[in-house]
Short mmCIF file of C-alpha atoms in Angstrom, two decimals:
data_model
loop_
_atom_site.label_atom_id
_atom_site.label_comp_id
_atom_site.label_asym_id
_atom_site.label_seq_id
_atom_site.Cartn_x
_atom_site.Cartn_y
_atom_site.Cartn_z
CA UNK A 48 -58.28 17.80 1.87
CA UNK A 49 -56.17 21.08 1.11
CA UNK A 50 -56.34 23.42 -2.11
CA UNK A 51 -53.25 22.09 -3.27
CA UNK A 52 -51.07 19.13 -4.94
CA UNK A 53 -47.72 17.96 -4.30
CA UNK A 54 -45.38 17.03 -7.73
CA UNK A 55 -42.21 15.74 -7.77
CA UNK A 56 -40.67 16.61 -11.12
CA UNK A 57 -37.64 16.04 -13.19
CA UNK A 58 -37.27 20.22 -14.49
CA UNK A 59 -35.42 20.25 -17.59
CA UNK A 60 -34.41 23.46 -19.32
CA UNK A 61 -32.21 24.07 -22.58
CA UNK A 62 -30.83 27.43 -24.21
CA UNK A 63 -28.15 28.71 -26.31
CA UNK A 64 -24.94 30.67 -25.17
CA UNK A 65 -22.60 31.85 -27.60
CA UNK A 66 -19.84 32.23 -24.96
CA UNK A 67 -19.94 28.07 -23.66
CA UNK A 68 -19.05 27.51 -27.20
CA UNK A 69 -15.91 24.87 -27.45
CA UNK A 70 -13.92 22.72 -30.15
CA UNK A 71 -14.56 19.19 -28.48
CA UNK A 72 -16.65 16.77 -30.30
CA UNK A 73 -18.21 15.84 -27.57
CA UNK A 74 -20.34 17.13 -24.74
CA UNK A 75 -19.15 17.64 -21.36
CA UNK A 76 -20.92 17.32 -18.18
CA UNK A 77 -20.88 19.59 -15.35
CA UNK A 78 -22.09 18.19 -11.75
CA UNK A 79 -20.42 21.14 -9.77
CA UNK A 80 -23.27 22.91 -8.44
CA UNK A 81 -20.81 26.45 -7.68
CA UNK A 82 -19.65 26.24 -11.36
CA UNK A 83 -22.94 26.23 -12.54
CA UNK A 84 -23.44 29.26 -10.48
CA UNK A 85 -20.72 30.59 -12.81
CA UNK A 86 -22.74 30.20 -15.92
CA UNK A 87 -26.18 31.76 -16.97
CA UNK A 88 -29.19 30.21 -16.90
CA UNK A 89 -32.97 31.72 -16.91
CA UNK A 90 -34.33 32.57 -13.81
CA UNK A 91 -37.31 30.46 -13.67
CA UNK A 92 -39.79 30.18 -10.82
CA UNK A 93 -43.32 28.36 -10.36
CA UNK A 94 -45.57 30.95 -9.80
CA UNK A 95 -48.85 29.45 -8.19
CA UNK A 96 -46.17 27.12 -6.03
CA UNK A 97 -46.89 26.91 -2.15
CA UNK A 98 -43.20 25.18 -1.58
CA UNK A 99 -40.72 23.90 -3.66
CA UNK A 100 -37.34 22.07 -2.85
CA UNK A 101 -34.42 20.47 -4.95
CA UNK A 102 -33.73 16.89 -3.98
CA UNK A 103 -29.66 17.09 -2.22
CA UNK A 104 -29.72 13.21 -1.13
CA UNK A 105 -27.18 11.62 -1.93
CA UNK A 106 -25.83 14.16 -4.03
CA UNK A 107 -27.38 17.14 -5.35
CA UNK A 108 -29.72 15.75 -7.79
CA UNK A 109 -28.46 17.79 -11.20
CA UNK A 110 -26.96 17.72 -14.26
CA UNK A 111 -25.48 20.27 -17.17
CA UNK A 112 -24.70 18.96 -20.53
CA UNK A 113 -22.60 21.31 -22.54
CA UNK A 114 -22.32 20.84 -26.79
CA UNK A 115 -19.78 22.14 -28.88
CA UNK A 116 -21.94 24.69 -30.54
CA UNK A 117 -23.14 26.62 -26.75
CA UNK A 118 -26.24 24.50 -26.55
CA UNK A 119 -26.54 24.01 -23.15
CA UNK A 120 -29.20 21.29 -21.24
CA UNK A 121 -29.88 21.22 -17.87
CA UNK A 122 -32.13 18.81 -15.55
CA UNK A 123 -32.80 18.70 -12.19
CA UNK A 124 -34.98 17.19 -9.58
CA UNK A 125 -37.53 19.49 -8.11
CA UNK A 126 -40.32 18.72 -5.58
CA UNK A 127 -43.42 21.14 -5.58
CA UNK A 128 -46.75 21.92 -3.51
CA UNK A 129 -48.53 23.75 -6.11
CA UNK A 130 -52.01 25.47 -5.03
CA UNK A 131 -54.77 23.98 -6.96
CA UNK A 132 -58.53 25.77 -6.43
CA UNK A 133 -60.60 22.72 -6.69
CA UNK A 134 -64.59 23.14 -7.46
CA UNK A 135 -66.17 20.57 -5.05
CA UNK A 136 -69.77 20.49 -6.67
CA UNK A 137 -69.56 16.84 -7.74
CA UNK A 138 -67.14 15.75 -5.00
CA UNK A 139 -66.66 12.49 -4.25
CA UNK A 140 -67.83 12.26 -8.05
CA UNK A 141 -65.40 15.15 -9.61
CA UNK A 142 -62.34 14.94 -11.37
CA UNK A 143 -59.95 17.90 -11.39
CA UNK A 144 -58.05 20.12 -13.63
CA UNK A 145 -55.00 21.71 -12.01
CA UNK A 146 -52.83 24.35 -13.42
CA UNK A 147 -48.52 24.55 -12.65
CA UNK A 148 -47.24 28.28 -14.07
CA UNK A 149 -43.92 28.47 -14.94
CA UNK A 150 -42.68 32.03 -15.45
CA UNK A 151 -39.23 33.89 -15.78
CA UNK A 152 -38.13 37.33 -14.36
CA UNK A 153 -36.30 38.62 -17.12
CA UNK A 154 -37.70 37.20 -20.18
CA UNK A 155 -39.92 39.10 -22.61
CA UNK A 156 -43.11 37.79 -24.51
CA UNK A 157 -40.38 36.79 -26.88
CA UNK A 158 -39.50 33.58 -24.77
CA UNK A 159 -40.07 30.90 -26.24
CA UNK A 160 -39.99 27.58 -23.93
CA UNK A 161 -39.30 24.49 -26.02
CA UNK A 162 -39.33 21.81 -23.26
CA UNK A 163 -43.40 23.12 -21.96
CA UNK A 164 -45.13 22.35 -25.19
CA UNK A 165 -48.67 21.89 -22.83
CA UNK A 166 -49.74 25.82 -23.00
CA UNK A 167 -48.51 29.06 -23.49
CA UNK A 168 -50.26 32.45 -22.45
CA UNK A 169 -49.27 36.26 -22.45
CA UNK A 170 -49.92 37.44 -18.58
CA UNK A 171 -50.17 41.14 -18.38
CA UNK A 172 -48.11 42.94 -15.04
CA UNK A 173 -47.37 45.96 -13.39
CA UNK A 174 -43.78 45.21 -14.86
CA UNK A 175 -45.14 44.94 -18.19
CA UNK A 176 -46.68 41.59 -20.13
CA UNK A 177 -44.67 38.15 -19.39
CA UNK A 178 -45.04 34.86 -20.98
CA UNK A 179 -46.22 32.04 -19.12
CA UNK A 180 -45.70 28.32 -19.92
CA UNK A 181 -49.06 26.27 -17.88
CA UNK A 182 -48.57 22.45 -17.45
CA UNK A 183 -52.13 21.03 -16.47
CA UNK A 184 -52.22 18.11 -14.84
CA UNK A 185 -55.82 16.47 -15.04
CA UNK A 186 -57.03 13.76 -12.11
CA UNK A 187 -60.00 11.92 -11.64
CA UNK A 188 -60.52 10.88 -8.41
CA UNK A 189 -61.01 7.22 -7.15
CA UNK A 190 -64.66 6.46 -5.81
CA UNK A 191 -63.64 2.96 -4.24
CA UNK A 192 -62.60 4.88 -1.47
CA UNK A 193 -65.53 6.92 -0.84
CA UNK A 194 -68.15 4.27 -1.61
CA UNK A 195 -66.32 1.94 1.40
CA UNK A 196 -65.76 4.61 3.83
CA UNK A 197 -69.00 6.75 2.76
CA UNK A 198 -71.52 5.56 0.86
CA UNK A 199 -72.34 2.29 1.55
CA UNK A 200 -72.25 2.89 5.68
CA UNK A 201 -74.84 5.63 5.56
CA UNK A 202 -77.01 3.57 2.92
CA UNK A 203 -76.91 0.75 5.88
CA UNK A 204 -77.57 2.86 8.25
CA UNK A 205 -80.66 4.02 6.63
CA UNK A 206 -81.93 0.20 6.35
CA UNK A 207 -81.31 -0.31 9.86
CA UNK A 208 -83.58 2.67 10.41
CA UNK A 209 -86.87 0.86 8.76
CA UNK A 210 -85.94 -1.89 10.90
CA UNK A 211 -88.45 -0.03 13.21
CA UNK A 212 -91.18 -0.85 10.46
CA UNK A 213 -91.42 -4.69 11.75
CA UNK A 214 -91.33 -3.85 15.14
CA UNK A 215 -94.92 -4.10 17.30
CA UNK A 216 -96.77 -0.77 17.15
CA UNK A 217 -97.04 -0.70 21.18
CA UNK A 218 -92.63 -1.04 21.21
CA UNK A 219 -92.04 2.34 21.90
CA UNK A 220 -88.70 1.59 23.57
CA UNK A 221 -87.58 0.31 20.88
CA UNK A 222 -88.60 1.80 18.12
CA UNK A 223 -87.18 5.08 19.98
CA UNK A 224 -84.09 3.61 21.09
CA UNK A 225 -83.58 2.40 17.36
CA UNK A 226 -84.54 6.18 15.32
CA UNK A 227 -82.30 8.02 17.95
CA UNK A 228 -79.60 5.50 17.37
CA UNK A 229 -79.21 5.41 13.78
CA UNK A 230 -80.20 9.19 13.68
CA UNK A 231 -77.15 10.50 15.62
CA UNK A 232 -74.78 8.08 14.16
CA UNK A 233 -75.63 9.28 10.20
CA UNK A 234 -74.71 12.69 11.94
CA UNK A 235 -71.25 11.53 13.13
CA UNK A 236 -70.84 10.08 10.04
CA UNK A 237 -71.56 13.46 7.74
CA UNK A 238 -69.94 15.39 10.49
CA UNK A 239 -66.74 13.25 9.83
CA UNK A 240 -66.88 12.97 5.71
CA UNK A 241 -67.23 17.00 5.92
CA UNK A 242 -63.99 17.85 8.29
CA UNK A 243 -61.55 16.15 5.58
CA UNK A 244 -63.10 18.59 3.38
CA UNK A 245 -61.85 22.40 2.37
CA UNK A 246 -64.37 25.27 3.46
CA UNK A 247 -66.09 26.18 0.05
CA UNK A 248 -69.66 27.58 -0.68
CA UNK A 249 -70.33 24.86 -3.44
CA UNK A 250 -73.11 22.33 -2.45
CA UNK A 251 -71.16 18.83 -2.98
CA UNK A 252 -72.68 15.71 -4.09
CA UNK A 253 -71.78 13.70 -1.06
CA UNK A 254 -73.95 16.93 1.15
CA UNK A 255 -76.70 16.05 -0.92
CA UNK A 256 -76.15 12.37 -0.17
CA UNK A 257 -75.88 12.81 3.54
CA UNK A 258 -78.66 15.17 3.68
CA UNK A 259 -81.08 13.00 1.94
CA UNK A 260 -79.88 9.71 4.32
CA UNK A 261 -80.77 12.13 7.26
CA UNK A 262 -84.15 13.03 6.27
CA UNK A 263 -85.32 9.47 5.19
CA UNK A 264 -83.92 8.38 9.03
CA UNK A 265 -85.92 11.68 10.19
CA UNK A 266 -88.60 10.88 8.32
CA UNK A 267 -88.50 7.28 9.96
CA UNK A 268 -88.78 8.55 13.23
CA UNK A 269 -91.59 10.70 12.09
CA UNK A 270 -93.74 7.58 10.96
CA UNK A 271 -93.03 6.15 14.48
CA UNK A 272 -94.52 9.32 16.14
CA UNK A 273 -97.66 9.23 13.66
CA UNK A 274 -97.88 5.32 14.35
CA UNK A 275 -98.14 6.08 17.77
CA UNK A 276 -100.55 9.17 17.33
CA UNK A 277 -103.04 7.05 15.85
CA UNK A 278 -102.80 3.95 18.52
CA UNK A 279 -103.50 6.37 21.32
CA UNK A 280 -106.28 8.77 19.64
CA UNK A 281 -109.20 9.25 20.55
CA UNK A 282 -113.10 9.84 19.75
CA UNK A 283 -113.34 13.75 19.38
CA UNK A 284 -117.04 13.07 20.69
CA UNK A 285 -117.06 14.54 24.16
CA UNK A 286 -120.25 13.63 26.38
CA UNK A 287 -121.03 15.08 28.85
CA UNK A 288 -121.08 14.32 32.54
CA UNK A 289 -122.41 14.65 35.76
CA UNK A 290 -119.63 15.71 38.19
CA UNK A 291 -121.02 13.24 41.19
CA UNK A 292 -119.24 13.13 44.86
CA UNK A 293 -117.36 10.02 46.36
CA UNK A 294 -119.70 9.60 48.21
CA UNK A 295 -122.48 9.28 45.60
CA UNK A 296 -120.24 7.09 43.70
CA UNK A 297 -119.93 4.82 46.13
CA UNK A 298 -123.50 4.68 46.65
CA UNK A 299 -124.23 3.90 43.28
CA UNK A 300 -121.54 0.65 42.99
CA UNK A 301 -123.00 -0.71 45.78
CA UNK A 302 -126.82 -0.38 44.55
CA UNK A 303 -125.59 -1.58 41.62
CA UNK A 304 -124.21 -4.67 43.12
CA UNK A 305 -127.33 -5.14 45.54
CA UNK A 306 -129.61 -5.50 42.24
CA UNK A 307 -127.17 -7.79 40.33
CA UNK A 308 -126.62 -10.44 43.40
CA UNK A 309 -130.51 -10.65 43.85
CA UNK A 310 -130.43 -11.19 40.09
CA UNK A 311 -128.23 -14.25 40.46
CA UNK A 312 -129.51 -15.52 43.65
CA UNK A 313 -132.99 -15.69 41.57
CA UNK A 314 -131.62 -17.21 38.46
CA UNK A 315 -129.77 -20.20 40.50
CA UNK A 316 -133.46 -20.22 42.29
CA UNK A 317 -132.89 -19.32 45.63
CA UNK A 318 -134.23 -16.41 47.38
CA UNK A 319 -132.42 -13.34 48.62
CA UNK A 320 -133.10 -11.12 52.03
CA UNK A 321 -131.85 -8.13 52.26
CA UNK A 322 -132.49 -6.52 55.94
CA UNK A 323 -132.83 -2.63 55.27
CA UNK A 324 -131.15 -0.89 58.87
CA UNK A 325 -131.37 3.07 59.16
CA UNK A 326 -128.37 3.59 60.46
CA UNK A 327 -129.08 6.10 63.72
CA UNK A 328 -125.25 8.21 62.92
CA UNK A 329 -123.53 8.51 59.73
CA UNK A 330 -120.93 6.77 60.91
CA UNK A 331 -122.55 3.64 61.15
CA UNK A 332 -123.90 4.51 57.29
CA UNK A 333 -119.75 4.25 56.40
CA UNK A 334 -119.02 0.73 58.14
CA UNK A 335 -122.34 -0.26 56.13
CA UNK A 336 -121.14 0.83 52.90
CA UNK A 337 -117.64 -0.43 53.73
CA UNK A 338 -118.44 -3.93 54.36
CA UNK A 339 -120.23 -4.09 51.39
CA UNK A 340 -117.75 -2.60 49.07
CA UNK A 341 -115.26 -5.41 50.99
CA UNK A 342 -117.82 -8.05 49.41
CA UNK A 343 -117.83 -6.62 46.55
CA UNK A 344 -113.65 -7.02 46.16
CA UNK A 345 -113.92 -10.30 47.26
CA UNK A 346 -116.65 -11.30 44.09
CA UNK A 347 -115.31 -13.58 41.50
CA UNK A 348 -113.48 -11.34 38.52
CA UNK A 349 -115.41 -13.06 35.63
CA UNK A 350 -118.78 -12.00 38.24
CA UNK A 351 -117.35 -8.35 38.72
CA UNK A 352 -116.41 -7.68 35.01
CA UNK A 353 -119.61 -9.00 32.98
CA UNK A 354 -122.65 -8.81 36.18
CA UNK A 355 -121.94 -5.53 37.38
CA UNK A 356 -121.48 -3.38 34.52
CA UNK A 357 -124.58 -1.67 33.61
CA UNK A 358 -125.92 -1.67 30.10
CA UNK A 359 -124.50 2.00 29.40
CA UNK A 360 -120.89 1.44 30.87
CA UNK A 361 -121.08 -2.07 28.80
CA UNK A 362 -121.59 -0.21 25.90
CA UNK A 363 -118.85 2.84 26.41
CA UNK A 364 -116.16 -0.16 27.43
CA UNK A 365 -117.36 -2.17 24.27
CA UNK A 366 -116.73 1.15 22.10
CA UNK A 367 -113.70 1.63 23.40
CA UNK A 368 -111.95 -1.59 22.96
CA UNK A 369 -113.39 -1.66 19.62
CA UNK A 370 -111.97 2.05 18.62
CA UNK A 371 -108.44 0.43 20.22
CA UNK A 372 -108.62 -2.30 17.62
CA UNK A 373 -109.42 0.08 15.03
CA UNK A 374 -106.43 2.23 15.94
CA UNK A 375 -104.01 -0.51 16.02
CA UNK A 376 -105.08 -2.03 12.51
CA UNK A 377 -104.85 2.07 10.97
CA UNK A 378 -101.22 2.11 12.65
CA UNK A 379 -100.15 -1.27 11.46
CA UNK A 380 -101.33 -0.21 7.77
CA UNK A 381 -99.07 2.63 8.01
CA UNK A 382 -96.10 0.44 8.91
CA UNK A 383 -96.89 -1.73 5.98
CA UNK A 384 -97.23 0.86 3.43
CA UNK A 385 -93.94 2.13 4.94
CA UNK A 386 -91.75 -0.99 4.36
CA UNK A 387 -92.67 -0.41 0.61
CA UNK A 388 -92.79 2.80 0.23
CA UNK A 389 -89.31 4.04 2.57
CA UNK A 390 -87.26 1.30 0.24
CA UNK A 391 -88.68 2.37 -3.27
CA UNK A 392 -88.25 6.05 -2.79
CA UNK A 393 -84.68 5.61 -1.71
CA UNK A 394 -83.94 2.96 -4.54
CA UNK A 395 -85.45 6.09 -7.03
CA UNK A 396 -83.10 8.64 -5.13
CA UNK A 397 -80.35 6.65 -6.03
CA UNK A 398 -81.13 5.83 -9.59
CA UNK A 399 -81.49 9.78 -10.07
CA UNK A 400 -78.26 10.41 -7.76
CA UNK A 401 -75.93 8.27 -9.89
CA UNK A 402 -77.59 8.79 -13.40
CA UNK A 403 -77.40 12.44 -12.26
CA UNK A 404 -73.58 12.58 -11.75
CA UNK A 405 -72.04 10.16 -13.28
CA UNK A 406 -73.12 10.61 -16.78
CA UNK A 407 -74.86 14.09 -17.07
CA UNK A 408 -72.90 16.34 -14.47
CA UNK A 409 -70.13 17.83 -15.67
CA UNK A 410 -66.99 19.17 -14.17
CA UNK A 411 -66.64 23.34 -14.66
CA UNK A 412 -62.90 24.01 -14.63
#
């Protein structure tokens, strides 16, 4: 988008000169373009005009009508790129007010232009004051466009982003893959709606849209991050304990396992012998306790996971599957207050977004 507009104009002029005056009862027309270089006419020139051309195809595109009592009326084709300072506040929402100056060198505020009856103004110079005729062209500018290439992507884009809402609190794959994704595609998107755009200072309406899609699909990926905050926490309750060798460790599983086989042998009513050996080297001690550990491996799971635990580790491993479930049902409440809550703050947004600018925003020319 430049600061400019492009006009293609039929420029029509009319004036008096005593000297053209002639007995016919008719007008004649003059399509010469080097006799009309012969004859006066005011030197008029578009003053806030980037480029301007006459139109030579076929024929130079130009006529002169001269009456019997000097009145002379010219028209001509003219095509114009005429700089326009647009004020981008409400953009794509705006409409514009664009000004085309039409001044003469050697007229004095006594000019009088009777073909420009839009607007008249006195322009003081360094030459002295001039008169100025202003044509203003007013445009609104069509929002079909923008809402199809603009609006209504980004807006999608944003839904797909709370797509992560239904998604299992233990996806993280996913749920990443998904915020990344729809994160760096709403910036392509702004990136490209802002390079069609003129540099100016003014904060637009469609910034204010893109910047509020990005934070909702920031804020998204923020909600994932608490989500998984809260599966993973844990108990801020640190007890302490007793730093204990391998070797100790190792001597504990294996008591531990001595006292809950006798306890099964006697249940099922048969009797267990254990033959107590003092082992004459420590190495014999560590094929002991390694043959034992073997027979421990080899134990039925269901044995392993419910007979061996003591009562304390019972407890800790109950606690802690219990403070898992807990985290997973406080993350899973925070994805269902987000599907309501993500959708009815952006429907508000919008409500106050198009109220905003399309019936109280005005346009400051």
């Amino acid at each position: 988008m430049c600061q400019d507009f492009q006009v293609d104009i039929y420029f029509q002029q009319k004036w008096e000169d005593s000297r053209l005056r002639h007995n016919n009862t008719r007008r004649f027309l003059i399509k010469d373009p080097k006799l009309f270089s012969q004859i006066w006419h005011p030197d008029i020139y578009f003053a806030n005009a980037r480029t301007s051309s006459f139109h030579e195809v076929t024929q130079p595109n130009f006529l002169v009508w001269i009456y019997p009592n000097g009145t002379i009326w010219y028209d001509c084709r003219i095509s114009l790129t005429v700089l326009c300072m647009q004020r981008l506040a409400r953009y794509p929402l705006d409409s514009q007010k664009c000004d085309m100056r039409i001044l003469s060198y050697i007229r004095m505020p006594d000019m009088k232009m009777g073909m420009i009856d839009k607007t008249t103004r006195m322009d003081e110079y360094a030459t002295g004051i001039w008169s100025c005729a202003i044509a203003t062209f007013h445009g609104h500018r069509e929002l079909t466009h923008h809402i199809l290439q603009s609006y209504i992507p980004t807006a999608l884009i944003v839904f797909v982003s709370w797509f992560s809402f239904w998604l299992d609190v233990e996806a993280v794959p996913g749920r990443v893959s998904l915020s990344i994704t729809t994160l760096l595609t709403l910036a392509t998107q702004s990136s490209a709606a802002r390079m069609s755009l003129p540099q100016a200072s003014d904060v637009k309406a469609i910034d204010i849209w893109m910047g509020t899609c990005m934070t909702f699909v920031f804020l998204a990926m923020i909600e994932f991050t608490i989500v998984n905050y809260c599966t993973r926490r844990k108990n801020r309750r640190r007890r302490k304990k007793s730093v204990k060798g391998l070797s100790d460790q190792v001597h504990e599983l294996v008591s531990q396992y001595k006292e809950k086989k006798n306890q099964l042998l006697q249940r099922n009513g048969t009797s267990c012998y254990e033959v107590a050996m003092l082992p004459a080297d420590p190495e014999s001690q560590e094929k002991i306790d390694r043959k034992q550990i073997r027979e421990l491996n080899q134990a039925p799971p269901l044995y392993i996971k419910r007979n061996l635990l003591p009562t304390s580790k019972r407890k800790a491993l109950e606690e802690r599957i219990s403070r898992v479930e807990e985290n997973r049902k406080f993350a899973q409440a925070i994805d269902r207050n987000s599907r309501i809550y993500f959708p009815l703050t952006f429907g508000v947004f919008n409500i106050l977004y198009w109220g905003y600018y399309l019936k109280f925003a005005t346009d400051e020319y």
